[in-house]
Amino acid sequence: MTLSLNDITWHRAVGQLIDALDKPNFWAQLVRLLEQYVVFDSWVVLLFSADQHPQVFAECPGEDGSPDPLFQDYLRGLYLLDPFYIACREQSRTGLYRLSEVAPEHFELTEYYQRYFRLNVVADEVQFNCQLEGERTLCLSLGSEKRFTGEQIALLSLIQPWVLGLLRQRLPYEINETVALAAAPAQTDWRVQLEASVQQLKGAQLTARELDVGRLMLSGCSSKEIARKLEISVETVKVHKKHMYSKLGIKSQSELFSIFLQAQNA
């Protein structure tokens, strides 16, 4: 189905969504509208915040209605390896983003991709990002079992202003989000939590820079990408990697990923 700026059906549906901004079924209604124009297989609405675990506002229902254990792993700590989360934290911008735009060079070779992404998202993902005050980003992510086509991306780009406007206007009605942010204590920096967990699990003390290098490695960044992001030399990256592997008594990224998972669940 094609869409033009003069599409009467689209404008009528957007008007209905505006009327439903304060209704519990708003997110499902928005997703149903998007499904009329672009095919996707999964979706989730998240709030990314600095030093806070992502907060889920809505997500596509599972086949049996029970929580997806893979997604629970994501919320506990795998989100730190998510290219979209990393992009939000490094350069917060409002807009529509595609996986190919934010994924690091070796993303498809990572344990995160093999053991989480391709099983939970499958092939491709796009994300509407609405930047908010307080280093927060409201995100609507769409996952697909097939690569999104150029035509689909063009269509999503065309409707981007409407979707982002609706996301921004919906936020005040997320009562649970407002209460949680006001009541929840500030979360300890992820490096501190991870370092403490690694020390407990392996008896090893990693430096903040070694943790940064390890996380970026697990997210799929090459040594050159890590060096650029951390503003250090490639040789220094290799030294940090060598020291980290030695302290942990490991020889591969697969082993490092397993420790990362254990530490997040500790």
PDB file of C-alpha atoms in Angstrom:
ATOM      1  CA  MET A   1       0.000   0.000   0.000  1.00  0.00           C
ATOM      2  CA  THR A   2       1.264   3.456  -0.843  1.00  0.00           C
ATOM      3  CA  LEU A   3       0.723   6.582   1.184  1.00  0.00           C
ATOM      4  CA  SER A   4       0.621  10.202   0.155  1.00  0.00           C
ATOM      5  CA  LEU A   5       0.291  13.374   2.178  1.00  0.00           C
ATOM      6  CA  ASN A   6      -3.266  13.619   0.858  1.00  0.00           C
ATOM      7  CA  ASP A   7      -4.291  10.152   2.043  1.00  0.00           C
ATOM      8  CA  ILE A   8      -7.654  10.771   3.722  1.00  0.00           C
ATOM      9  CA  THR A   9      -7.642   7.427   5.521  1.00  0.00           C
ATOM     10  CA  TRP A  10      -4.256   8.150   7.110  1.00  0.00           C
ATOM     11  CA  HIS A  11      -5.262  11.601   8.348  1.00  0.00           C
ATOM     12  CA  ARG A  12      -8.509  10.252   9.756  1.00  0.00           C
ATOM     13  CA  ALA A  13      -6.612   7.515  11.608  1.00  0.00           C
ATOM     14  CA  VAL A  14      -4.114  10.016  13.039  1.00  0.00           C
ATOM     15  CA  GLY A  15      -7.028  12.100  14.280  1.00  0.00           C
ATOM     16  CA  GLN A  16      -8.438   9.053  16.029  1.00  0.00           C
ATOM     17  CA  LEU A  17      -5.044   8.400  17.622  1.00  0.00           C
ATOM     18  CA  ILE A  18      -4.951  11.941  18.969  1.00  0.00           C
ATOM     19  CA  ASP A  19      -8.326  11.292  20.574  1.00  0.00           C
ATOM     20  CA  ALA A  20      -6.928   8.064  22.052  1.00  0.00           C
ATOM     21  CA  LEU A  21      -3.775   9.606  23.564  1.00  0.00           C
ATOM     22  CA  ASP A  22      -5.090   9.111  27.096  1.00  0.00           C
ATOM     23  CA  LYS A  23      -6.494   5.619  26.455  1.00  0.00           C
ATOM     24  CA  PRO A  24      -4.864   2.347  27.628  1.00  0.00           C
ATOM     25  CA  ASN A  25      -4.958   0.902  24.108  1.00  0.00           C
ATOM     26  CA  PHE A  26      -3.114   3.823  22.492  1.00  0.00           C
ATOM     27  CA  TRP A  27       0.059   1.882  21.662  1.00  0.00           C
ATOM     28  CA  ALA A  28      -1.822  -1.071  20.185  1.00  0.00           C
ATOM     29  CA  GLN A  29      -3.901   1.332  18.099  1.00  0.00           C
ATOM     30  CA  LEU A  30      -0.773   3.084  16.818  1.00  0.00           C
ATOM     31  CA  VAL A  31       0.873  -0.226  15.922  1.00  0.00           C
ATOM     32  CA  ARG A  32      -2.245  -1.444  14.098  1.00  0.00           C
ATOM     33  CA  LEU A  33      -2.170   1.716  12.002  1.00  0.00           C
ATOM     34  CA  LEU A  34       1.501   1.266  11.110  1.00  0.00           C
ATOM     35  CA  GLU A  35       0.858  -2.373  10.193  1.00  0.00           C
ATOM     36  CA  GLN A  36      -1.534  -1.221   7.482  1.00  0.00           C
ATOM     37  CA  TYR A  37       1.373   0.389   5.640  1.00  0.00           C
ATOM     38  CA  VAL A  38       4.562  -1.469   6.661  1.00  0.00           C
ATOM     39  CA  VAL A  39       5.008  -5.161   7.473  1.00  0.00           C
ATOM     40  CA  PHE A  40       6.880  -5.969  10.702  1.00  0.00           C
ATOM     41  CA  ASP A  41       6.879  -8.871  13.142  1.00  0.00           C
ATOM     42  CA  SER A  42       7.576  -7.395  16.574  1.00  0.00           C
ATOM     43  CA  TRP A  43       7.449  -4.068  18.361  1.00  0.00           C
ATOM     44  CA  VAL A  44       8.238  -2.505  21.703  1.00  0.00           C
ATOM     45  CA  VAL A  45       7.977   0.945  23.286  1.00  0.00           C
ATOM     46  CA  LEU A  46      10.895   1.770  25.580  1.00  0.00           C
ATOM     47  CA  LEU A  47      12.179   4.684  27.578  1.00  0.00           C
ATOM     48  CA  PHE A  48      15.982   4.871  27.600  1.00  0.00           C
ATOM     49  CA  SER A  49      17.408   6.893  30.492  1.00  0.00           C
ATOM     50  CA  ALA A  50      20.914   7.696  31.672  1.00  0.00           C
ATOM     51  CA  ASP A  51      21.954   5.309  34.474  1.00  0.00           C
ATOM     52  CA  GLN A  52      18.573   3.547  34.499  1.00  0.00           C
ATOM     53  CA  HIS A  53      17.435   0.241  33.083  1.00  0.00           C
ATOM     54  CA  PRO A  54      15.116   0.712  30.081  1.00  0.00           C
ATOM     55  CA  GLN A  55      11.462   1.036  31.018  1.00  0.00           C
ATOM     56  CA  VAL A  56       8.874  -0.800  28.924  1.00  0.00           C
ATOM     57  CA  PHE A  57       5.649   1.043  28.187  1.00  0.00           C
ATOM     58  CA  ALA A  58       4.187  -1.543  25.805  1.00  0.00           C
ATOM     59  CA  GLU A  59       5.296  -4.536  23.738  1.00  0.00           C
ATOM     60  CA  CYS A  60       3.878  -7.014  21.276  1.00  0.00           C
ATOM     61  CA  PRO A  61       2.231  -9.965  23.043  1.00  0.00           C
ATOM     62  CA  GLY A  62       4.033 -13.309  23.082  1.00  0.00           C
ATOM     63  CA  GLU A  63       2.518 -16.404  21.532  1.00  0.00           C
ATOM     64  CA  ASP A  64       1.384 -17.727  24.918  1.00  0.00           C
ATOM     65  CA  GLY A  65       1.052 -14.354  26.635  1.00  0.00           C
ATOM     66  CA  SER A  66       3.941 -15.007  29.059  1.00  0.00           C
ATOM     67  CA  PRO A  67       7.002 -12.745  29.393  1.00  0.00           C
ATOM     68  CA  ASP A  68       9.720 -13.430  26.840  1.00  0.00           C
ATOM     69  CA  PRO A  69      12.785 -14.699  28.800  1.00  0.00           C
ATOM     70  CA  LEU A  70      15.132 -13.340  26.126  1.00  0.00           C
ATOM     71  CA  PHE A  71      13.616  -9.888  26.469  1.00  0.00           C
ATOM     72  CA  GLN A  72      13.954 -10.109  30.245  1.00  0.00           C
ATOM     73  CA  ASP A  73      17.686 -10.732  29.730  1.00  0.00           C
ATOM     74  CA  TYR A  74      17.731  -7.615  27.558  1.00  0.00           C
ATOM     75  CA  LEU A  75      16.163  -5.508  30.297  1.00  0.00           C
ATOM     76  CA  ARG A  76      18.522  -6.867  32.962  1.00  0.00           C
ATOM     77  CA  GLY A  77      21.654  -5.894  31.092  1.00  0.00           C
ATOM     78  CA  LEU A  78      21.879  -6.928  27.448  1.00  0.00           C
ATOM     79  CA  TYR A  79      20.537  -3.508  26.494  1.00  0.00           C
ATOM     80  CA  LEU A  80      24.065  -2.215  27.191  1.00  0.00           C
ATOM     81  CA  LEU A  81      25.111  -4.016  23.975  1.00  0.00           C
ATOM     82  CA  ASP A  82      22.131  -2.817  21.910  1.00  0.00           C
ATOM     83  CA  PRO A  83      23.342  -0.624  18.999  1.00  0.00           C
ATOM     84  CA  PHE A  84      20.268   1.594  19.345  1.00  0.00           C
ATOM     85  CA  TYR A  85      20.836   2.112  23.066  1.00  0.00           C
ATOM     86  CA  ILE A  86      24.509   2.859  22.520  1.00  0.00           C
ATOM     87  CA  ALA A  87      23.655   5.341  19.747  1.00  0.00           C
ATOM     88  CA  CYS A  88      21.143   7.091  22.034  1.00  0.00           C
ATOM     89  CA  ARG A  89      23.714   7.465  24.770  1.00  0.00           C
ATOM     90  CA  GLU A  90      26.539   8.595  22.506  1.00  0.00           C
ATOM     91  CA  GLN A  91      24.584  11.074  20.396  1.00  0.00           C
ATOM     92  CA  SER A  92      20.993  11.687  21.401  1.00  0.00           C
ATOM     93  CA  ARG A  93      18.920  12.738  18.411  1.00  0.00           C
ATOM     94  CA  THR A  94      15.273  12.688  17.428  1.00  0.00           C
ATOM     95  CA  GLY A  95      14.414  10.830  14.246  1.00  0.00           C
ATOM     96  CA  LEU A  96      14.012   7.485  12.501  1.00  0.00           C
ATOM     97  CA  TYR A  97      17.014   5.172  12.644  1.00  0.00           C
ATOM     98  CA  ARG A  98      17.770   1.880  10.946  1.00  0.00           C
ATOM     99  CA  LEU A  99      19.924  -0.930  12.321  1.00  0.00           C
ATOM    100  CA  SER A 100      22.431  -0.553   9.490  1.00  0.00           C
ATOM    101  CA  GLU A 101      22.964   3.088  10.510  1.00  0.00           C
ATOM    102  CA  VAL A 102      23.856   2.385  14.144  1.00  0.00           C
ATOM    103  CA  ALA A 103      25.273  -1.166  14.216  1.00  0.00           C
ATOM    104  CA  PRO A 104      29.065  -1.442  14.637  1.00  0.00           C
ATOM    105  CA  GLU A 105      31.319  -3.091  12.079  1.00  0.00           C
ATOM    106  CA  HIS A 106      31.287  -6.609  13.537  1.00  0.00           C
ATOM    107  CA  PHE A 107      27.762  -6.631  14.961  1.00  0.00           C
ATOM    108  CA  GLU A 108      26.591  -9.814  13.213  1.00  0.00           C
ATOM    109  CA  LEU A 109      29.645 -11.703  14.523  1.00  0.00           C
ATOM    110  CA  THR A 110      28.914 -10.944  18.178  1.00  0.00           C
ATOM    111  CA  GLU A 111      27.518 -13.319  20.773  1.00  0.00           C
ATOM    112  CA  TYR A 112      24.837 -10.680  21.402  1.00  0.00           C
ATOM    113  CA  TYR A 113      23.686 -10.975  17.793  1.00  0.00           C
ATOM    114  CA  GLN A 114      23.886 -14.773  17.697  1.00  0.00           C
ATOM    115  CA  ARG A 115      22.359 -15.485  21.093  1.00  0.00           C
ATOM    116  CA  TYR A 116      19.843 -12.662  21.386  1.00  0.00           C
ATOM    117  CA  PHE A 117      19.200 -10.421  18.391  1.00  0.00           C
ATOM    118  CA  ARG A 118      18.700 -12.979  15.621  1.00  0.00           C
ATOM    119  CA  LEU A 119      16.478 -15.053  17.931  1.00  0.00           C
ATOM    120  CA  ASN A 120      14.397 -12.183  19.299  1.00  0.00           C
ATOM    121  CA  VAL A 121      14.411  -9.610  16.478  1.00  0.00           C
ATOM    122  CA  VAL A 122      15.540 -11.944  13.683  1.00  0.00           C
ATOM    123  CA  ALA A 123      16.759  -9.817  10.751  1.00  0.00           C
ATOM    124  CA  ASP A 124      16.219  -6.062  10.859  1.00  0.00           C
ATOM    125  CA  GLU A 125      15.043  -3.272  13.129  1.00  0.00           C
ATOM    126  CA  VAL A 126      14.070   0.370  12.835  1.00  0.00           C
ATOM    127  CA  GLN A 127      13.471   2.773  15.683  1.00  0.00           C
ATOM    128  CA  PHE A 128      11.609   6.040  16.101  1.00  0.00           C
ATOM    129  CA  ASN A 129      13.554   8.059  18.697  1.00  0.00           C
ATOM    130  CA  CYS A 130      12.001  11.014  20.501  1.00  0.00           C
ATOM    131  CA  GLN A 131      14.614  12.877  22.532  1.00  0.00           C
ATOM    132  CA  LEU A 132      13.335  14.212  25.883  1.00  0.00           C
ATOM    133  CA  GLU A 133      14.671  16.293  28.731  1.00  0.00           C
ATOM    134  CA  GLY A 134      16.863  14.675  31.350  1.00  0.00           C
ATOM    135  CA  GLU A 135      18.891  12.508  28.941  1.00  0.00           C
ATOM    136  CA  ARG A 136      15.842  10.385  28.167  1.00  0.00           C
ATOM    137  CA  THR A 137      14.772   8.920  24.825  1.00  0.00           C
ATOM    138  CA  LEU A 138      11.308   7.543  24.104  1.00  0.00           C
ATOM    139  CA  CYS A 139      11.631   4.804  21.481  1.00  0.00           C
ATOM    140  CA  LEU A 140       9.238   2.840  19.297  1.00  0.00           C
ATOM    141  CA  SER A 141      11.122  -0.115  17.800  1.00  0.00           C
ATOM    142  CA  LEU A 142       9.858  -2.279  14.944  1.00  0.00           C
ATOM    143  CA  GLY A 143      11.510  -5.649  14.270  1.00  0.00           C
ATOM    144  CA  SER A 144      11.232  -7.682  11.094  1.00  0.00           C
ATOM    145  CA  GLU A 145      12.066 -11.212   9.993  1.00  0.00           C
ATOM    146  CA  LYS A 146      13.137  -9.701   6.658  1.00  0.00           C
ATOM    147  CA  ARG A 147      15.219  -6.674   5.770  1.00  0.00           C
ATOM    148  CA  PHE A 148      13.139  -3.537   5.481  1.00  0.00           C
ATOM    149  CA  THR A 149      13.047  -2.429   1.852  1.00  0.00           C
ATOM    150  CA  GLY A 150      14.002   1.005   0.599  1.00  0.00           C
ATOM    151  CA  GLU A 151      10.346   1.696  -0.112  1.00  0.00           C
ATOM    152  CA  GLN A 152       9.353   0.781   3.438  1.00  0.00           C
ATOM    153  CA  ILE A 153      12.052   3.008   4.911  1.00  0.00           C
ATOM    154  CA  ALA A 154      10.957   5.866   2.649  1.00  0.00           C
ATOM    155  CA  LEU A 155       7.383   5.411   3.833  1.00  0.00           C
ATOM    156  CA  LEU A 156       8.409   5.343   7.499  1.00  0.00           C
ATOM    157  CA  SER A 157      10.454   8.499   6.907  1.00  0.00           C
ATOM    158  CA  LEU A 158       7.401  10.153   5.364  1.00  0.00           C
ATOM    159  CA  ILE A 159       5.211   9.459   8.402  1.00  0.00           C
ATOM    160  CA  GLN A 160       8.019  10.121  10.897  1.00  0.00           C
ATOM    161  CA  PRO A 161       6.735  13.601  11.943  1.00  0.00           C
ATOM    162  CA  TRP A 162       3.307  12.215  12.827  1.00  0.00           C
ATOM    163  CA  VAL A 163       4.705   9.248  14.782  1.00  0.00           C
ATOM    164  CA  LEU A 164       7.222  11.340  16.733  1.00  0.00           C
ATOM    165  CA  GLY A 165       4.567  13.932  17.521  1.00  0.00           C
ATOM    166  CA  LEU A 166       2.267  11.222  18.855  1.00  0.00           C
ATOM    167  CA  LEU A 167       5.063   9.727  20.971  1.00  0.00           C
ATOM    168  CA  ARG A 168       5.849  13.088  22.496  1.00  0.00           C
ATOM    169  CA  GLN A 169       2.194  13.845  23.247  1.00  0.00           C
ATOM    170  CA  ARG A 170       1.591  10.401  24.745  1.00  0.00           C
ATOM    171  CA  LEU A 171       4.360  10.629  27.342  1.00  0.00           C
ATOM    172  CA  PRO A 172       2.418  12.686  29.958  1.00  0.00           C
ATOM    173  CA  TYR A 173      -0.225   9.952  30.038  1.00  0.00           C
ATOM    174  CA  GLU A 174       2.281   7.269  31.017  1.00  0.00           C
ATOM    175  CA  ILE A 175       1.404   7.555  34.694  1.00  0.00           C
ATOM    176  CA  ASN A 176       3.536   4.596  35.762  1.00  0.00           C
ATOM    177  CA  GLU A 177       6.581   6.087  34.054  1.00  0.00           C
ATOM    178  CA  THR A 178       6.146   9.412  35.843  1.00  0.00           C
ATOM    179  CA  VAL A 179       5.700   7.775  39.237  1.00  0.00           C
ATOM    180  CA  ALA A 180       8.627   5.391  38.713  1.00  0.00           C
ATOM    181  CA  LEU A 181      11.043   8.126  37.731  1.00  0.00           C
ATOM    182  CA  ALA A 182      10.005  10.244  40.696  1.00  0.00           C
ATOM    183  CA  ALA A 183      10.180   7.438  43.250  1.00  0.00           C
ATOM    184  CA  ALA A 184      13.010   5.213  42.038  1.00  0.00           C
ATOM    185  CA  PRO A 185      16.469   5.856  43.484  1.00  0.00           C
ATOM    186  CA  ALA A 186      19.261   6.663  41.065  1.00  0.00           C
ATOM    187  CA  GLN A 187      20.816   3.509  39.684  1.00  0.00           C
ATOM    188  CA  THR A 188      24.471   2.844  40.310  1.00  0.00           C
ATOM    189  CA  ASP A 189      26.674   3.391  37.274  1.00  0.00           C
ATOM    190  CA  TRP A 190      26.717   0.179  35.191  1.00  0.00           C
ATOM    191  CA  ARG A 191      30.516   0.010  35.381  1.00  0.00           C
ATOM    192  CA  VAL A 192      30.408  -0.088  39.190  1.00  0.00           C
ATOM    193  CA  GLN A 193      27.725  -2.780  39.192  1.00  0.00           C
ATOM    194  CA  LEU A 194      29.464  -4.878  36.567  1.00  0.00           C
ATOM    195  CA  GLU A 195      32.896  -4.545  38.171  1.00  0.00           C
ATOM    196  CA  ALA A 196      31.490  -5.634  41.536  1.00  0.00           C
ATOM    197  CA  SER A 197      29.732  -8.614  39.952  1.00  0.00           C
ATOM    198  CA  VAL A 198      32.822  -9.663  37.999  1.00  0.00           C
ATOM    199  CA  GLN A 199      34.924  -9.446  41.163  1.00  0.00           C
ATOM    200  CA  GLN A 200      32.405 -11.634  42.975  1.00  0.00           C
ATOM    201  CA  LEU A 201      32.208 -14.167  40.131  1.00  0.00           C
ATOM    202  CA  LYS A 202      35.831 -14.326  39.033  1.00  0.00           C
ATOM    203  CA  GLY A 203      37.768 -12.633  41.816  1.00  0.00           C
ATOM    204  CA  ALA A 204      39.088 -10.140  39.257  1.00  0.00           C
ATOM    205  CA  GLN A 205      39.254  -6.380  39.498  1.00  0.00           C
ATOM    206  CA  LEU A 206      38.786  -4.709  36.120  1.00  0.00           C
ATOM    207  CA  THR A 207      39.468  -1.044  35.525  1.00  0.00           C
ATOM    208  CA  ALA A 208      36.774   1.299  34.176  1.00  0.00           C
ATOM    209  CA  ARG A 209      38.634   1.472  30.858  1.00  0.00           C
ATOM    210  CA  GLU A 210      38.848  -2.325  30.608  1.00  0.00           C
ATOM    211  CA  LEU A 211      35.089  -2.518  31.212  1.00  0.00           C
ATOM    212  CA  ASP A 212      34.490   0.063  28.482  1.00  0.00           C
ATOM    213  CA  VAL A 213      36.663  -1.864  26.045  1.00  0.00           C
ATOM    214  CA  GLY A 214      34.954  -5.143  26.939  1.00  0.00           C
ATOM    215  CA  ARG A 215      31.453  -3.764  26.486  1.00  0.00           C
ATOM    216  CA  LEU A 216      32.305  -2.213  23.118  1.00  0.00           C
ATOM    217  CA  MET A 217      33.935  -5.461  21.988  1.00  0.00           C
ATOM    218  CA  LEU A 218      30.801  -7.394  22.902  1.00  0.00           C
ATOM    219  CA  SER A 219      28.617  -4.877  21.040  1.00  0.00           C
ATOM    220  CA  GLY A 220      30.563  -5.595  17.839  1.00  0.00           C
ATOM    221  CA  CYS A 221      32.998  -2.713  17.619  1.00  0.00           C
ATOM    222  CA  SER A 222      36.331  -3.349  15.932  1.00  0.00           C
ATOM    223  CA  SER A 223      39.542  -2.248  17.633  1.00  0.00           C
ATOM    224  CA  LYS A 224      39.582   0.823  15.390  1.00  0.00           C
ATOM    225  CA  GLU A 225      35.998   1.724  16.373  1.00  0.00           C
ATOM    226  CA  ILE A 226      36.783   1.261  20.071  1.00  0.00           C
ATOM    227  CA  ALA A 227      39.880   3.419  19.746  1.00  0.00           C
ATOM    228  CA  ARG A 228      37.862   6.170  18.067  1.00  0.00           C
ATOM    229  CA  LYS A 229      35.051   6.067  20.611  1.00  0.00           C
ATOM    230  CA  LEU A 230      37.391   6.078  23.626  1.00  0.00           C
ATOM    231  CA  GLU A 231      39.937   8.407  22.011  1.00  0.00           C
ATOM    232  CA  ILE A 232      42.845   6.047  22.554  1.00  0.00           C
ATOM    233  CA  SER A 233      45.165   4.182  20.184  1.00  0.00           C
ATOM    234  CA  VAL A 234      44.424   0.778  18.680  1.00  0.00           C
ATOM    235  CA  GLU A 235      47.477  -0.601  20.456  1.00  0.00           C
ATOM    236  CA  THR A 236      46.102   0.621  23.798  1.00  0.00           C
ATOM    237  CA  VAL A 237      42.817  -1.133  23.046  1.00  0.00           C
ATOM    238  CA  LYS A 238      44.722  -4.367  22.450  1.00  0.00           C
ATOM    239  CA  VAL A 239      46.607  -3.945  25.723  1.00  0.00           C
ATOM    240  CA  HIS A 240      43.348  -3.452  27.667  1.00  0.00           C
ATOM    241  CA  LYS A 241      41.886  -6.541  25.991  1.00  0.00           C
ATOM    242  CA  LYS A 242      44.972  -8.613  26.858  1.00  0.00           C
ATOM    243  CA  HIS A 243      44.909  -7.504  30.494  1.00  0.00           C
ATOM    244  CA  MET A 244      41.158  -8.125  30.783  1.00  0.00           C
ATOM    245  CA  TYR A 245      41.384 -11.646  29.336  1.00  0.00           C
ATOM    246  CA  SER A 246      44.320 -12.431  31.608  1.00  0.00           C
ATOM    247  CA  LYS A 247      42.509 -11.226  34.740  1.00  0.00           C
ATOM    248  CA  LEU A 248      39.394 -13.220  33.859  1.00  0.00           C
ATOM    249  CA  GLY A 249      41.287 -16.327  32.749  1.00  0.00           C
ATOM    250  CA  ILE A 250      39.558 -16.466  29.351  1.00  0.00           C
ATOM    251  CA  LYS A 251      40.610 -16.652  25.707  1.00  0.00           C
ATOM    252  CA  SER A 252      37.522 -15.689  23.678  1.00  0.00           C
ATOM    253  CA  GLN A 253      34.686 -13.203  23.343  1.00  0.00           C
ATOM    254  CA  SER A 254      32.249 -16.082  23.821  1.00  0.00           C
ATOM    255  CA  GLU A 255      33.650 -16.628  27.305  1.00  0.00           C
ATOM    256  CA  LEU A 256      33.580 -12.884  27.964  1.00  0.00           C
ATOM    257  CA  PHE A 257      29.916 -12.732  26.910  1.00  0.00           C
ATOM    258  CA  SER A 258      29.047 -15.589  29.282  1.00  0.00           C
ATOM    259  CA  ILE A 259      30.710 -13.713  32.153  1.00  0.00           C
ATOM    260  CA  PHE A 260      28.824 -10.572  31.150  1.00  0.00           C
ATOM    261  CA  LEU A 261      25.510 -12.458  31.318  1.00  0.00           C
ATOM    262  CA  GLN A 262      26.385 -13.989  34.685  1.00  0.00           C
ATOM    263  CA  ALA A 263      27.381 -10.611  36.059  1.00  0.00           C
ATOM    264  CA  GLN A 264      24.129  -8.974  34.924  1.00  0.00           C
ATOM    265  CA  ASN A 265      22.112 -11.728  36.610  1.00  0.00           C
ATOM    266  CA  ALA A 266      24.213 -11.800  39.776  1.00  0.00           C
TER     267      ALA A 266
END
